[in-house]
PDB file of C-alpha atoms in Angstrom:
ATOM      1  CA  UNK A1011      -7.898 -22.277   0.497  1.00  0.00           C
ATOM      2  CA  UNK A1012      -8.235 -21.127   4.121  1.00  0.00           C
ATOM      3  CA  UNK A1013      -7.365 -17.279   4.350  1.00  0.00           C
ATOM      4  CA  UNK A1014      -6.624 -15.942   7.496  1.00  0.00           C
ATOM      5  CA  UNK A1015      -5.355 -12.248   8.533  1.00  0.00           C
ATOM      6  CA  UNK A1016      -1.342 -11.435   8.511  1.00  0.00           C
ATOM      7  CA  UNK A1017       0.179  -8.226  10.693  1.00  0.00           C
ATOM      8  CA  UNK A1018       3.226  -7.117   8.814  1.00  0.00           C
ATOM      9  CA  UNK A1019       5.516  -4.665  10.939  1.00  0.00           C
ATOM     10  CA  UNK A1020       8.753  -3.210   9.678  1.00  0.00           C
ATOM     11  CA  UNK A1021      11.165  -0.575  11.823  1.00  0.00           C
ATOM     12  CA  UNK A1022      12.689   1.480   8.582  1.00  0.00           C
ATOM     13  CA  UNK A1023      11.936   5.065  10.526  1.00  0.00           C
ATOM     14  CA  UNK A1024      13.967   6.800   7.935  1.00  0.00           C
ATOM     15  CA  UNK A1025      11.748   5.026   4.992  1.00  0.00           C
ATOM     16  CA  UNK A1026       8.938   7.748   2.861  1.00  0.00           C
ATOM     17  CA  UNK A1027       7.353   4.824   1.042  1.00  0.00           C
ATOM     18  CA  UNK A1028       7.108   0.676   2.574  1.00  0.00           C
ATOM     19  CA  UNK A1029       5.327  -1.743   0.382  1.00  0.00           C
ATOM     20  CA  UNK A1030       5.015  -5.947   1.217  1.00  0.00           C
ATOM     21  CA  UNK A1031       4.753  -8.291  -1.653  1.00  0.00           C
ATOM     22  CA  UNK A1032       4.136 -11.800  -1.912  1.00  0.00           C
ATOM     23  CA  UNK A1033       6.031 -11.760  -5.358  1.00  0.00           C
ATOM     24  CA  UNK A1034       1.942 -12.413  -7.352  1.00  0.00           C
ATOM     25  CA  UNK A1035       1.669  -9.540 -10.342  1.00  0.00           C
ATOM     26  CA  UNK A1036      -0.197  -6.779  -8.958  1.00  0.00           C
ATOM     27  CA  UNK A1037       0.419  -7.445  -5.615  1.00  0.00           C
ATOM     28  CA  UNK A1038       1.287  -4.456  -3.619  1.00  0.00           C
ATOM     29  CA  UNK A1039       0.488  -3.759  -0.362  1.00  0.00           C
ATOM     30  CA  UNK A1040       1.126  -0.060   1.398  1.00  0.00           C
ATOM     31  CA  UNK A1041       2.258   0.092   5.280  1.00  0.00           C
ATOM     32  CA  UNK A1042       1.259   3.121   7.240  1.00  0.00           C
ATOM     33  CA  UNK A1043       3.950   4.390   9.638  1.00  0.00           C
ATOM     34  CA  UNK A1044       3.583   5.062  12.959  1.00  0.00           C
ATOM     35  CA  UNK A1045       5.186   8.843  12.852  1.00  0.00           C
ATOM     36  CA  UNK A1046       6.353   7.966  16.675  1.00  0.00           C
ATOM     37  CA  UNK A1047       8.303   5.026  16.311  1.00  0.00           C
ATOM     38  CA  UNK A1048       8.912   4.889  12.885  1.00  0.00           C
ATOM     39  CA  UNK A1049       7.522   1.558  12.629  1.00  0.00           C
ATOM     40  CA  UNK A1050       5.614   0.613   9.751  1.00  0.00           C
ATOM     41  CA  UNK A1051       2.050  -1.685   9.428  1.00  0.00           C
ATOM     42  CA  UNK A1052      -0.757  -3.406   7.581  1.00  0.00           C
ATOM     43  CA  UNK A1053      -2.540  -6.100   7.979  1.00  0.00           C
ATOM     44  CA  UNK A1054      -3.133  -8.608   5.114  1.00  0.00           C
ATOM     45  CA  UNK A1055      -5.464 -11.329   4.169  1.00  0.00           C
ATOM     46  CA  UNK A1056      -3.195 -14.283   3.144  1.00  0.00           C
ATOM     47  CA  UNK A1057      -3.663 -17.833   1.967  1.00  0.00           C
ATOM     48  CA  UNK A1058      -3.159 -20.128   5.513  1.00  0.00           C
ATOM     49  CA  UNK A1059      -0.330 -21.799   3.249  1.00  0.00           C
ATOM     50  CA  UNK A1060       1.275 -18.607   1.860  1.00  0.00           C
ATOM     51  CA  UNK A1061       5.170 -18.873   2.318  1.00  0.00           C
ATOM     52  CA  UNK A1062       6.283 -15.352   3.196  1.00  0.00           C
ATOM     53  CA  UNK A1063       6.327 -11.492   2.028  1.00  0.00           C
ATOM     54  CA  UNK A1064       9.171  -8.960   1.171  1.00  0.00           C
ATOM     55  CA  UNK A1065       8.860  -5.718   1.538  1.00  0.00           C
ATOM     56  CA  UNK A1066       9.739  -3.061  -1.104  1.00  0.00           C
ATOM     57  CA  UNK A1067      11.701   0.365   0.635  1.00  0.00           C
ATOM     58  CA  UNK A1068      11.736   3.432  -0.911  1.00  0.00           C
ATOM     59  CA  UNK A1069      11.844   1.386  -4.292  1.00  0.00           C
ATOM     60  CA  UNK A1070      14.584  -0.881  -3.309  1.00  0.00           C
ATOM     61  CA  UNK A1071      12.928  -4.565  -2.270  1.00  0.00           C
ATOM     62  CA  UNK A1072      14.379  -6.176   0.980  1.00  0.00           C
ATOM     63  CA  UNK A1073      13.023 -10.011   1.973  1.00  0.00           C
ATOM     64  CA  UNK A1074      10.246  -9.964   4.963  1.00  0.00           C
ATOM     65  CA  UNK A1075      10.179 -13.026   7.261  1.00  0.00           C
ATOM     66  CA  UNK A1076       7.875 -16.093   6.663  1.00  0.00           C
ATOM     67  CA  UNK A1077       4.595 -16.165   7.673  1.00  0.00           C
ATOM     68  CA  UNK A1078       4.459 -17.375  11.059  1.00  0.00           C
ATOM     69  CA  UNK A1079       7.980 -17.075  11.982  1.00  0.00           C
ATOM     70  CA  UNK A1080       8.314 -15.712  15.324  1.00  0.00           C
ATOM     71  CA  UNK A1081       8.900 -12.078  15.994  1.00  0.00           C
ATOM     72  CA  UNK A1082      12.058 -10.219  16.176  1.00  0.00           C
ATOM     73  CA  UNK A1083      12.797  -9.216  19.652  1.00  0.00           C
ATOM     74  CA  UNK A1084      13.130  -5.439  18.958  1.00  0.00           C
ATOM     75  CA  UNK A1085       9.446  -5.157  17.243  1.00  0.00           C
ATOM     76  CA  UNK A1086       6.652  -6.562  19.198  1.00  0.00           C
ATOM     77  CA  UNK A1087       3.392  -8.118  17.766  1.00  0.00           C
ATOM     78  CA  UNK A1088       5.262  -9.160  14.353  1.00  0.00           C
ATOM     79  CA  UNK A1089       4.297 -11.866  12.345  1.00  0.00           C
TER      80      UNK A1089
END
């Protein structure tokens, strides 16, 4: 498999922990906000033919956009 490097963004200012999954057992990725905009971010490594992530908010999970799919207009530099 070709891997290849995957920016996840996600505007949830009022959030205190953001997690993206692809749904594999143990896999659990933590964003890091940005304190300023309330925007949060990581940057995976991802299998070129992986499908798409969700993202797990303060415990509750809430389905992330495919990978590729173009950005939403209100946060820049998305997937």
């Amino acid at each position: 498999d070709t891997l290849r490097l995957v920016r996840l963004m996600l505007a949830a200012p009022g959030a205190s922990r953001v997690v993206a999954t692809t749904g594999a057992a143990g896999d659990a990725t933590p964003l890091q906000r940005d304190p300023r905009t309330g925007v949060w971010t990581a940057t995976v490594v991802a299998p070129r033919d992986a499908g798409s992530f969700a993202f797990v908010v303060d415990g509750r999970r809430v389905r992330g956009p495919a990978v590729g799919a173009a950005p939403p207009a209100a946060v820049p530099d998305t997937i």
